[in-house]
Amino acid sequence: MPTPHPPRPPYPPPGGDTGESDESLAAPLRAGSDAEASRSAALLMARHWQPVHDYAVICLAAPGPLAHMVCAAAFHQVLDRLALGEPADAIRPRLLVAVRDTVVNWAATDPIADVLPGLLKPAGGRGMRTAKSLIPENRALSEHSFQSLPRLEQALLWHTEVEAEPISVPAGLLGMDFDSAAAALDQARDTFREGCVRAHRELAPSTDCRHYNRLLDVPIRRGGALLPDVQQHLSACPYCRHAAEQLGQIEAGLGVLLAEAVLGWGARRYLESRPGRRRPGPARTRGTSRRSGGRRRGGGKPGLLGRVAVPGGRRRGTAEPGTFTRTRGRRAADDGWSSRTLLTGVGVASAGLLATVLAISVWPDGGDTTDPVASTGAAPGTDARSPTGSATAPGKAGLPTAGRATRLHNAAADLCLDIKGEPAAGASATLAVCSSAPTQRWTYETDGLLRSVAGSGLCLDSHADAGVVILGTCADVGARRGDDVRYGLTAQGELLPRWDETLALATAGETAGADIVVKVRDRSAGQRWLTDGPSAGPGSLSIAGTQGPSAQPAELPGTGT
């Protein structure tokens, strides 16, 4: 007699042998071997099928064959992207989002909805189709922060906070040892909070909201009282009121906050469906460690107009945040791939993989110049996610702050980032022989904008043309597409698009005229960018009169040598 769903595999690690992380299982999908790809696809599906199916039932408001079809489509999409080079870390939330988006897209397509009436339930596809937004407005900062986290940290937070699983589960999925995973989890919580604070400032609709950034952050973190003028501002500003509520939720526990920020629709029902939340456990008391799954002392929603009932101080851990190291390598994507192909995700690894994915559907039912946010703890020119947070060193990139222009030399091609034709929205970004042309001069601003000196109000847009970088209008601070023209800068000189920091600014070739694209980050020389070295004059950059990269790249002011 068929079972209602695949058996739940043992942990840690789930499925395969003890050395097989999700990333190691994804490697055969990229290699093109039908037999190995089919095995890997089957193991990945066995690991993640049940939670994905549970969420499909929630989105459709009913179990049945349609839920299996939605699951199959979601696995098809995500495994396809793994086959094209995406990292396999944090695959669970990506699969769940793929389920949600599949239901919405199918329900919004009349020919599909006509033959699949299960999509028309008001509490399911029909309701999702008519919803103004699937992510609540009061979770925007949390969504922004989670999506900007490295995938490793996303996986640790999702499995421990949302799935309520022991740390051994994400450690097995990531191929990490227990101690490293525990230290990384503490760092991930801190980084997520810092990302929310940064997002509050960068997306703020007014200068008043930016002014109150630190005045919200510090009292909520320490459990103190908000100042009277902050209380008055919150009573009139829903944006900052939502920010205060999210920061208070972080201190109380991340499960509900993360689920609502990533999934939105059906988030609380998904939380209730998690086996880890139904298991009886030790009673939680005031002061229970977050690492052991409890809330920290004083947790609770913030008192928005009075004393904030959240704890103070930093958490203690067995290791300093940032001291862990990854114990395995990641298979780099082929430099020759076009990022346009990568981002559209056309095709699957093999016919065997496709057959495995589809077979599951028949299973029986079962520019603002103000200072950066202080709480990020990273100086300009450093990688905020770097374990050491060290400043840019000689021989690595250091981009100038707002008002300081420089050229960007590609470390592999020995050519400069330029604009093809006249600087205007839609113009292509290309490599060119380094010169003193104004189209080769760029400024990196405190909010992550990479602005062209040659065109007022024009920035590099990495998301408008399927991975091919073009010149676009610098987004407003509060615009939804703001992350498309913003980049994070690592200590190695990589420029990571804020909308997906597993990608990096790269070149499609190493000759003049080659397009600038975004590719899966592989830390190659083609993804490193160097600036002009300093000239004789203090504080100036050697741009005019040079025809090639200087011997010494420039450093950001105050980042050291």
Coordinates of C-alpha atoms in Angstrom, one line a residue:
M1 CA 0.0 0.0 0.0
P2 CA 1.5 3.4 -1.0
T3 CA 2.5 5.7 1.8
P4 CA 1.0 9.3 1.8
H5 CA 4.5 10.9 1.4
P6 CA 8.1 9.9 1.2
P7 CA 9.6 8.7 4.5
R8 CA 11.3 11.4 6.6
P9 CA 15.1 10.7 6.4
P10 CA 17.3 10.6 9.4
Y11 CA 19.2 13.6 10.7
P12 CA 22.1 14.6 10.7
P13 CA 22.7 14.7 7.8
P14 CA 19.5 13.8 6.2
G15 CA 19.8 11.3 3.2
G16 CA 22.9 10.0 1.6
D17 CA 26.0 9.2 3.6
T18 CA 27.4 11.2 6.5
G19 CA 29.6 13.3 4.3
E20 CA 26.9 14.5 1.9
S21 CA 25.8 18.1 2.4
D22 CA 23.2 19.7 0.1
E23 CA 26.1 21.3 -1.8
S24 CA 27.9 18.0 -2.4
L25 CA 24.6 16.5 -3.6
A26 CA 24.1 19.4 -6.0
A27 CA 27.6 18.9 -7.7
P28 CA 26.5 15.9 -9.9
L29 CA 23.6 18.0 -11.2
R30 CA 26.1 20.4 -12.7
A31 CA 28.4 17.6 -14.0
G32 CA 25.9 16.3 -16.4
S33 CA 26.0 12.6 -15.5
D34 CA 22.5 11.2 -15.8
A35 CA 22.8 8.5 -13.2
E36 CA 24.5 10.6 -10.6
A37 CA 22.2 13.6 -11.3
S38 CA 19.1 11.4 -10.8
R39 CA 20.5 10.0 -7.5
S40 CA 21.3 13.5 -6.3
A41 CA 17.9 14.9 -7.3
A42 CA 16.1 12.0 -5.5
L43 CA 18.1 12.5 -2.3
L44 CA 17.5 16.3 -2.3
M45 CA 13.8 15.7 -2.9
A46 CA 13.6 13.1 -0.1
R47 CA 15.3 15.6 2.3
H48 CA 13.0 18.5 1.6
W49 CA 9.8 17.0 0.1
Q50 CA 7.7 16.9 3.2
P51 CA 8.0 20.5 4.3
V52 CA 7.6 21.7 0.7
H53 CA 4.4 19.5 0.4
D54 CA 3.1 20.8 3.7
Y55 CA 3.4 24.4 2.5
A56 CA 1.8 23.6 -0.9
V57 CA -1.2 22.2 0.9
I58 CA -1.4 25.5 3.0
C59 CA -1.1 27.6 -0.2
L60 CA -3.8 25.6 -2.0
A61 CA -6.0 25.2 1.1
A62 CA -6.4 21.5 0.3
P63 CA -4.3 18.3 -0.1
G64 CA -4.4 16.3 -3.2
P65 CA -2.7 15.7 -6.6
L66 CA -2.5 19.4 -7.3
A67 CA -0.3 19.9 -4.2
H68 CA 2.0 17.2 -5.7
M69 CA 2.1 19.0 -9.0
V70 CA 3.0 22.3 -7.4
C71 CA 5.8 20.6 -5.4
A72 CA 7.1 19.0 -8.6
A73 CA 7.2 22.4 -10.4
A74 CA 9.0 24.0 -7.4
F75 CA 11.7 21.3 -7.3
H76 CA 12.0 21.6 -11.1
Q77 CA 12.7 25.3 -10.8
V78 CA 15.1 25.1 -7.9
L79 CA 17.1 22.0 -9.1
D80 CA 17.3 23.6 -12.5
R81 CA 19.1 26.6 -11.0
L82 CA 21.4 24.4 -9.0
A83 CA 22.3 22.6 -12.2
L84 CA 23.2 26.0 -13.7
G85 CA 25.6 26.8 -10.8
E86 CA 23.6 28.3 -8.0
P87 CA 24.9 27.3 -4.5
A88 CA 22.7 24.7 -2.7
D89 CA 22.9 26.3 0.7
A90 CA 19.6 27.4 2.1
I91 CA 17.6 25.4 -0.4
R92 CA 14.6 25.0 1.9
P93 CA 13.4 28.6 2.0
R94 CA 14.0 28.8 -1.8
L95 CA 11.8 25.8 -2.4
L96 CA 9.0 27.2 -0.2
V97 CA 9.1 30.5 -2.0
A98 CA 9.0 28.6 -5.4
V99 CA 5.9 26.8 -4.1
R100 CA 4.2 30.1 -3.2
D101 CA 5.1 31.8 -6.5
T102 CA 4.0 28.7 -8.5
V103 CA 0.5 28.8 -7.0
V104 CA 0.2 32.5 -7.6
N105 CA 1.4 32.2 -11.2
W106 CA -0.9 29.3 -12.0
A107 CA -3.9 30.9 -10.3
A108 CA -3.3 34.1 -12.4
T109 CA -3.2 32.1 -15.7
D110 CA -6.7 31.5 -16.8
P111 CA -6.1 28.5 -19.0
I112 CA -4.3 26.7 -16.1
A113 CA -7.0 27.8 -13.6
D114 CA -9.7 26.5 -15.9
V115 CA -8.3 22.9 -15.9
L116 CA -7.2 23.0 -12.3
P117 CA -10.2 24.3 -10.3
G118 CA -8.3 23.6 -7.1
L119 CA -6.5 26.9 -7.7
L120 CA -9.7 28.9 -7.3
K121 CA -10.2 28.4 -3.5
P122 CA -10.7 31.8 -1.8
A123 CA -8.3 30.7 1.0
G124 CA -5.8 29.4 -1.6
G125 CA -4.8 30.4 -5.1
R126 CA -7.7 32.7 -5.7
G127 CA -6.9 34.6 -2.5
M128 CA -3.2 34.8 -3.3
R129 CA -4.0 36.0 -6.8
T130 CA -6.1 39.0 -5.5
A131 CA -3.8 39.8 -2.5
K132 CA -2.2 43.2 -2.8
S133 CA 1.1 41.9 -1.4
L134 CA 2.0 38.4 -0.1
I135 CA 4.6 39.9 2.3
P136 CA 3.1 42.1 5.0
E137 CA 4.2 45.8 4.9
N138 CA 5.4 45.5 8.4
R139 CA 8.0 42.9 7.5
A140 CA 9.7 44.8 4.7
L141 CA 12.9 45.4 6.7
S142 CA 13.2 41.8 7.8
E143 CA 12.7 40.6 4.3
H144 CA 15.4 42.9 3.0
S145 CA 17.8 41.9 5.7
F146 CA 17.3 38.1 5.3
Q147 CA 17.7 38.2 1.5
S148 CA 21.0 40.1 2.0
L149 CA 22.4 37.5 4.3
P150 CA 24.9 34.9 2.9
R151 CA 23.2 31.7 2.1
L152 CA 25.0 29.9 4.9
E153 CA 23.5 32.2 7.5
Q154 CA 20.1 32.0 5.9
A155 CA 20.2 28.2 6.2
L156 CA 21.2 28.3 9.9
L157 CA 18.5 30.8 10.8
W158 CA 15.8 29.2 8.8
H159 CA 16.3 25.7 10.2
T160 CA 16.8 26.6 13.8
E161 CA 14.4 29.5 14.1
V162 CA 11.6 28.6 11.7
E163 CA 11.8 24.8 11.4
A164 CA 12.7 24.6 15.1
E165 CA 15.2 21.9 14.4
P166 CA 18.4 21.3 16.4
I167 CA 21.6 22.9 15.2
S168 CA 22.8 19.5 14.0
V169 CA 20.3 19.6 11.1
P170 CA 21.6 22.7 9.3
A171 CA 25.1 21.7 10.2
G172 CA 24.6 18.4 8.3
L173 CA 22.9 20.2 5.4
L174 CA 25.8 22.6 5.2
G175 CA 28.6 20.1 5.8
M176 CA 29.8 21.9 9.0
D177 CA 30.9 20.7 12.3
F178 CA 28.7 21.4 15.3
D179 CA 30.9 24.0 17.0
S180 CA 31.4 26.0 13.8
A181 CA 27.7 25.9 13.1
A182 CA 26.8 27.1 16.6
A183 CA 29.3 30.0 16.3
A184 CA 28.0 30.9 12.9
L185 CA 24.4 30.9 14.1
D186 CA 25.2 33.5 16.8
Q187 CA 26.8 35.6 14.1
A188 CA 23.9 35.1 11.8
R189 CA 21.5 36.5 14.4
D190 CA 23.6 39.6 14.9
T191 CA 24.1 40.1 11.2
F192 CA 20.3 39.8 10.6
R193 CA 19.6 42.5 13.2
E194 CA 22.3 44.8 11.8
G195 CA 20.7 44.3 8.4
C196 CA 17.3 45.4 9.6
V197 CA 18.9 48.5 11.2
R198 CA 20.7 49.3 8.0
A199 CA 17.6 48.8 5.9
H200 CA 15.6 51.1 8.1
R201 CA 18.1 53.9 7.4
E202 CA 18.6 53.2 3.7
L203 CA 14.9 52.8 2.9
A204 CA 13.7 55.6 5.1
P205 CA 11.1 57.8 3.5
S206 CA 12.3 61.0 5.2
T207 CA 15.4 62.5 6.9
D208 CA 13.5 62.4 10.2
C209 CA 13.2 58.6 9.9
R210 CA 16.9 58.4 9.3
H211 CA 17.6 60.7 12.2
Y212 CA 15.7 58.3 14.6
N213 CA 17.6 55.2 13.3
R214 CA 20.0 54.9 16.2
L215 CA 17.5 56.3 18.7
L216 CA 15.3 53.3 17.9
D217 CA 18.1 50.7 17.6
V218 CA 20.0 51.2 20.9
P219 CA 17.1 51.4 23.4
I220 CA 15.3 48.4 21.9
R221 CA 18.6 46.4 21.9
R222 CA 19.3 47.3 25.5
G223 CA 15.8 47.1 26.8
G224 CA 15.6 50.8 27.8
A225 CA 12.9 53.5 27.3
L226 CA 12.4 55.4 24.1
L227 CA 12.9 59.1 24.2
P228 CA 9.8 61.2 24.3
D229 CA 10.4 62.7 20.8
V230 CA 11.0 59.2 19.4
Q231 CA 7.7 58.1 20.9
Q232 CA 6.0 61.1 19.3
H233 CA 7.5 60.3 16.0
L234 CA 6.4 56.6 16.2
S235 CA 2.8 57.7 16.9
A236 CA 2.8 59.5 13.5
C237 CA 5.1 57.4 11.4
P238 CA 4.0 53.8 10.5
Y239 CA 7.3 53.1 8.8
C240 CA 9.3 53.6 12.0
R241 CA 6.6 52.0 14.1
H242 CA 6.9 48.9 11.9
A243 CA 10.7 49.1 12.3
A244 CA 10.5 49.2 16.1
E245 CA 8.1 46.3 16.2
Q246 CA 10.4 44.2 14.0
L247 CA 13.5 45.0 16.1
G248 CA 11.5 44.0 19.2
Q249 CA 10.5 40.7 17.5
I250 CA 14.2 40.0 16.8
E251 CA 15.0 40.3 20.5
A252 CA 12.0 38.1 21.4
G253 CA 12.5 35.3 18.9
L254 CA 13.0 35.1 15.1
G255 CA 10.7 32.2 14.1
V256 CA 7.5 34.2 13.3
L257 CA 9.4 37.2 12.0
L258 CA 11.4 35.2 9.5
A259 CA 8.5 33.1 8.3
E260 CA 6.4 36.2 7.7
A261 CA 9.2 38.1 6.0
V262 CA 10.2 35.3 3.6
L263 CA 6.9 33.4 3.0
G264 CA 4.2 36.0 3.9
W265 CA 1.1 34.0 2.9
G266 CA 0.4 31.1 5.3
A267 CA 3.5 31.8 7.4
R268 CA 2.0 31.1 10.8
R269 CA 0.2 28.0 9.5
Y270 CA 3.5 26.7 8.2
L271 CA 5.1 27.3 11.6
E272 CA 2.4 25.4 13.3
S273 CA 3.0 22.5 10.9
R274 CA 6.6 22.0 11.9
P275 CA 7.3 18.9 13.9
G276 CA 10.0 20.6 16.0
R277 CA 7.3 23.0 17.3
R278 CA 5.0 20.2 18.3
R279 CA 7.6 18.2 20.3
P280 CA 7.5 18.6 24.1
G281 CA 10.6 20.2 25.4
P282 CA 12.1 21.6 28.6
A283 CA 10.2 24.4 30.1
R284 CA 11.6 27.8 29.1
T285 CA 12.5 30.2 31.8
R286 CA 13.7 33.8 31.9
G287 CA 17.2 33.8 30.8
T288 CA 17.0 30.6 28.8
S289 CA 19.8 30.6 26.1
R290 CA 18.7 31.4 22.5
R291 CA 21.2 28.7 21.4
S292 CA 19.1 26.1 23.3
G293 CA 16.0 27.2 21.5
G294 CA 14.6 29.5 24.3
R295 CA 14.0 33.2 24.4
R296 CA 16.3 35.5 26.0
R297 CA 15.6 37.3 29.2
G298 CA 12.9 40.0 28.9
G299 CA 11.8 38.9 25.4
G300 CA 8.5 40.2 24.1
K301 CA 7.1 42.8 21.7
P302 CA 8.4 46.2 22.2
G303 CA 6.4 48.8 24.0
L304 CA 6.4 51.2 21.1
L305 CA 5.3 54.2 23.1
G306 CA 7.0 53.5 26.4
R307 CA 9.6 51.2 27.8
V308 CA 10.9 48.6 25.4
A309 CA 10.5 45.1 27.0
V310 CA 13.6 43.6 25.4
P311 CA 16.9 42.4 26.8
G312 CA 20.1 44.3 27.0
G313 CA 23.6 43.5 26.0
R314 CA 25.1 41.0 23.7
R315 CA 24.7 37.2 23.9
R316 CA 27.4 35.1 25.2
G317 CA 28.8 32.3 23.1
T318 CA 31.4 29.6 23.2
A319 CA 33.3 31.3 20.3
E320 CA 33.6 34.8 19.0
P321 CA 31.3 35.5 16.1
G322 CA 33.1 35.3 12.8
T323 CA 35.7 32.8 13.9
F324 CA 34.2 29.8 12.2
T325 CA 35.5 28.5 8.8
R326 CA 33.8 26.5 6.1
T327 CA 35.3 23.0 5.9
R328 CA 34.4 22.3 2.3
G329 CA 34.8 24.0 -1.0
R330 CA 32.2 25.1 -3.5
R331 CA 32.3 24.1 -7.1
A332 CA 32.8 27.3 -9.1
A333 CA 30.5 28.2 -12.0
D334 CA 32.0 28.1 -15.4
D335 CA 33.4 31.6 -16.2
G336 CA 32.2 31.1 -19.8
W337 CA 28.6 30.9 -18.9
S338 CA 26.5 33.9 -19.7
S339 CA 24.8 35.4 -16.7
R340 CA 21.7 35.9 -18.8
T341 CA 21.4 32.1 -19.2
L342 CA 22.1 31.6 -15.5
L343 CA 19.3 33.9 -14.4
T344 CA 16.7 32.7 -16.8
G345 CA 17.3 29.1 -15.8
V346 CA 16.5 27.4 -19.1
G347 CA 16.5 23.6 -19.2
V348 CA 17.5 20.9 -16.6
A349 CA 20.7 19.0 -16.1
S350 CA 19.5 15.8 -17.9
A351 CA 16.5 13.9 -19.0
G352 CA 17.0 11.6 -16.0
L353 CA 16.8 14.5 -13.6
L354 CA 13.6 15.8 -15.3
A355 CA 12.0 12.3 -15.1
T356 CA 12.8 12.1 -11.4
V357 CA 11.2 15.5 -10.7
L358 CA 8.1 14.9 -12.7
A359 CA 7.6 11.4 -11.4
I360 CA 6.9 12.8 -7.9
S361 CA 3.7 14.4 -9.2
V362 CA 2.0 10.9 -9.4
W363 CA 2.9 10.0 -5.8
P364 CA -0.3 9.3 -3.7
D365 CA -1.6 12.1 -1.5
G366 CA -0.1 12.6 1.7
G367 CA 23.0 59.0 -1.8
D368 CA 22.5 60.3 1.1
T369 CA 25.8 61.5 2.6
T370 CA 25.0 60.9 6.2
D371 CA 27.2 58.5 8.2
P372 CA 26.5 54.8 7.8
V373 CA 24.6 53.0 10.5
A374 CA 27.0 52.5 13.4
S375 CA 25.6 49.2 14.4
T376 CA 26.8 47.5 11.2
G377 CA 30.3 47.5 12.7
A378 CA 32.0 47.7 9.4
A379 CA 34.1 50.6 8.1
P380 CA 33.6 51.7 4.5
G381 CA 35.6 49.4 2.2
T382 CA 35.3 46.4 4.4
D383 CA 33.2 43.3 4.0
A384 CA 30.4 43.6 6.6
R385 CA 30.1 39.8 6.5
S386 CA 33.8 39.1 6.7
P387 CA 34.8 37.1 9.8
T388 CA 37.5 39.6 10.7
G389 CA 35.9 42.8 9.3
S390 CA 39.4 43.8 8.3
A391 CA 40.0 46.8 6.2
T392 CA 41.0 46.7 2.5
A393 CA 44.6 45.8 2.2
P394 CA 47.2 46.9 -0.5
G395 CA 46.6 45.0 -3.7
K396 CA 42.8 44.8 -3.2
A397 CA 40.1 47.2 -4.1
G398 CA 39.1 50.2 -2.0
L399 CA 36.3 52.2 -3.6
P400 CA 36.0 55.9 -2.9
T401 CA 33.3 57.5 -0.8
A402 CA 30.7 59.8 -2.3
G403 CA 32.4 62.7 -4.1
R404 CA 35.6 60.8 -4.7
A405 CA 35.8 59.4 -8.3
T406 CA 38.0 56.6 -9.6
R407 CA 38.3 54.1 -12.4
L408 CA 37.6 50.4 -11.8
H409 CA 40.1 48.0 -13.3
N410 CA 39.2 44.4 -13.8
A411 CA 41.9 42.3 -12.2
A412 CA 41.8 39.6 -14.9
A413 CA 41.3 41.6 -18.0
D414 CA 43.5 44.6 -17.1
L415 CA 40.8 46.8 -18.6
C416 CA 38.5 49.5 -17.1
L417 CA 34.8 49.6 -16.5
D418 CA 33.3 52.0 -19.2
I419 CA 30.0 53.0 -20.7
K420 CA 29.2 52.1 -24.4
G421 CA 28.1 55.2 -26.3
E422 CA 26.5 58.2 -24.6
P423 CA 25.9 57.9 -20.9
A424 CA 22.1 57.5 -20.7
A425 CA 19.7 55.1 -19.1
G426 CA 19.9 51.8 -20.9
A427 CA 23.4 52.2 -22.1
S428 CA 25.6 49.0 -21.8
A429 CA 28.5 48.7 -19.3
T430 CA 31.6 47.3 -21.0
L431 CA 35.3 46.9 -20.6
A432 CA 37.6 49.3 -22.4
V433 CA 41.2 50.3 -22.5
C434 CA 41.8 52.5 -19.5
S435 CA 41.9 56.3 -20.2
S436 CA 40.9 59.6 -18.6
A437 CA 37.4 59.5 -20.2
P438 CA 34.7 60.6 -17.8
T439 CA 32.7 57.5 -18.7
Q440 CA 35.3 55.5 -16.8
R441 CA 34.9 57.4 -13.5
W442 CA 32.7 56.1 -10.8
T443 CA 31.9 56.9 -7.2
Y444 CA 30.8 54.4 -4.5
E445 CA 28.4 56.0 -2.1
T446 CA 27.7 55.2 1.6
D447 CA 24.4 53.6 0.7
G448 CA 26.0 51.2 -1.9
L449 CA 25.1 53.2 -5.0
L450 CA 27.7 52.8 -7.8
R451 CA 27.2 56.2 -9.6
S452 CA 28.6 57.3 -12.9
V453 CA 30.4 60.6 -12.9
A454 CA 29.6 61.1 -16.6
G455 CA 25.9 61.0 -16.2
S456 CA 24.0 62.8 -13.5
G457 CA 21.6 60.5 -11.7
L458 CA 22.9 57.4 -13.5
C459 CA 24.0 54.2 -11.7
L460 CA 25.0 50.6 -12.6
D461 CA 21.8 48.5 -12.7
S462 CA 22.4 44.8 -12.3
H463 CA 18.8 43.5 -12.4
A464 CA 17.1 45.2 -15.4
D465 CA 18.3 43.1 -18.3
A466 CA 18.5 39.4 -17.1
G467 CA 21.9 39.7 -15.6
V468 CA 23.6 41.9 -18.2
V469 CA 24.6 45.2 -16.4
I470 CA 23.4 48.4 -17.9
L471 CA 23.2 52.1 -16.9
G472 CA 20.0 52.9 -15.1
T473 CA 18.5 55.7 -13.1
C474 CA 19.8 55.8 -9.5
A475 CA 16.8 54.6 -7.5
D476 CA 15.2 56.7 -4.8
V477 CA 16.1 55.7 -1.3
G478 CA 12.7 54.3 -0.7
A479 CA 12.1 52.7 -4.1
R480 CA 11.4 49.0 -4.4
R481 CA 14.2 48.5 -7.0
G482 CA 16.7 50.3 -4.8
D483 CA 18.8 47.1 -4.4
D484 CA 19.2 46.7 -8.2
V485 CA 21.6 49.7 -8.2
R486 CA 23.3 49.0 -4.9
Y487 CA 26.3 46.8 -4.2
G488 CA 28.1 45.4 -1.2
L489 CA 31.9 45.7 -1.4
T490 CA 34.1 42.8 0.0
A491 CA 37.6 43.1 1.2
Q492 CA 38.7 41.2 -2.0
G493 CA 37.3 43.9 -4.3
E494 CA 34.1 42.0 -5.3
L495 CA 30.9 44.0 -5.9
L496 CA 27.9 42.0 -4.8
P497 CA 24.4 43.1 -6.0
R498 CA 22.3 43.8 -2.9
W499 CA 19.3 41.9 -4.5
D500 CA 21.3 38.7 -4.5
E501 CA 24.7 38.6 -2.8
T502 CA 25.5 35.1 -4.1
L503 CA 26.2 36.9 -7.4
A504 CA 29.1 39.2 -8.2
L505 CA 29.8 41.9 -10.8
A506 CA 32.0 40.2 -13.5
T507 CA 32.9 40.3 -17.2
A508 CA 31.6 38.2 -20.1
G509 CA 35.1 38.1 -21.5
E510 CA 38.6 39.6 -21.1
T511 CA 38.8 41.8 -24.2
A512 CA 37.7 45.4 -24.8
G513 CA 34.0 45.6 -25.6
A514 CA 33.1 42.6 -23.4
D515 CA 29.8 43.1 -21.5
I516 CA 29.7 43.6 -17.7
V517 CA 27.4 40.9 -16.2
V518 CA 26.5 39.3 -12.9
K519 CA 27.6 35.7 -12.3
V520 CA 27.5 33.3 -9.4
R521 CA 30.2 34.5 -7.1
D522 CA 33.3 32.3 -7.5
R523 CA 36.0 34.6 -6.1
S524 CA 37.9 34.6 -9.4
A525 CA 40.1 37.4 -10.7
G526 CA 37.4 38.3 -13.2
Q527 CA 35.1 39.3 -10.3
R528 CA 37.7 41.6 -8.6
W529 CA 37.9 45.3 -9.2
L530 CA 40.8 47.5 -8.4
T531 CA 40.9 51.3 -8.1
D532 CA 43.5 53.8 -9.2
G533 CA 46.5 54.3 -7.0
P534 CA 47.1 57.5 -5.1
S535 CA 48.9 60.3 -6.8
A536 CA 51.5 62.6 -5.3
G537 CA 48.9 64.9 -3.8
P538 CA 47.5 63.7 -0.5
G539 CA 43.8 62.6 -0.8
S540 CA 43.8 62.7 -4.6
L541 CA 43.5 59.8 -7.1
S542 CA 45.7 59.2 -10.1
I543 CA 43.2 59.4 -12.9
A544 CA 44.3 62.1 -15.4
G545 CA 47.3 61.3 -17.5
T546 CA 47.4 57.5 -16.9
Q547 CA 46.7 54.9 -19.5
G548 CA 46.6 51.8 -17.3
P549 CA 46.2 50.5 -13.8
S550 CA 48.4 52.1 -11.2
A551 CA 50.8 49.8 -9.3
Q552 CA 49.0 50.5 -6.0
P553 CA 45.3 50.5 -5.7
A554 CA 43.7 53.3 -3.6
E555 CA 42.5 52.8 -0.1
L556 CA 39.3 54.2 1.4
P557 CA 40.0 57.0 3.8
G558 CA 40.4 55.7 7.3
T559 CA 40.6 52.0 6.4
G560 CA 44.3 51.6 6.9
T561 CA 47.1 50.5 4.6

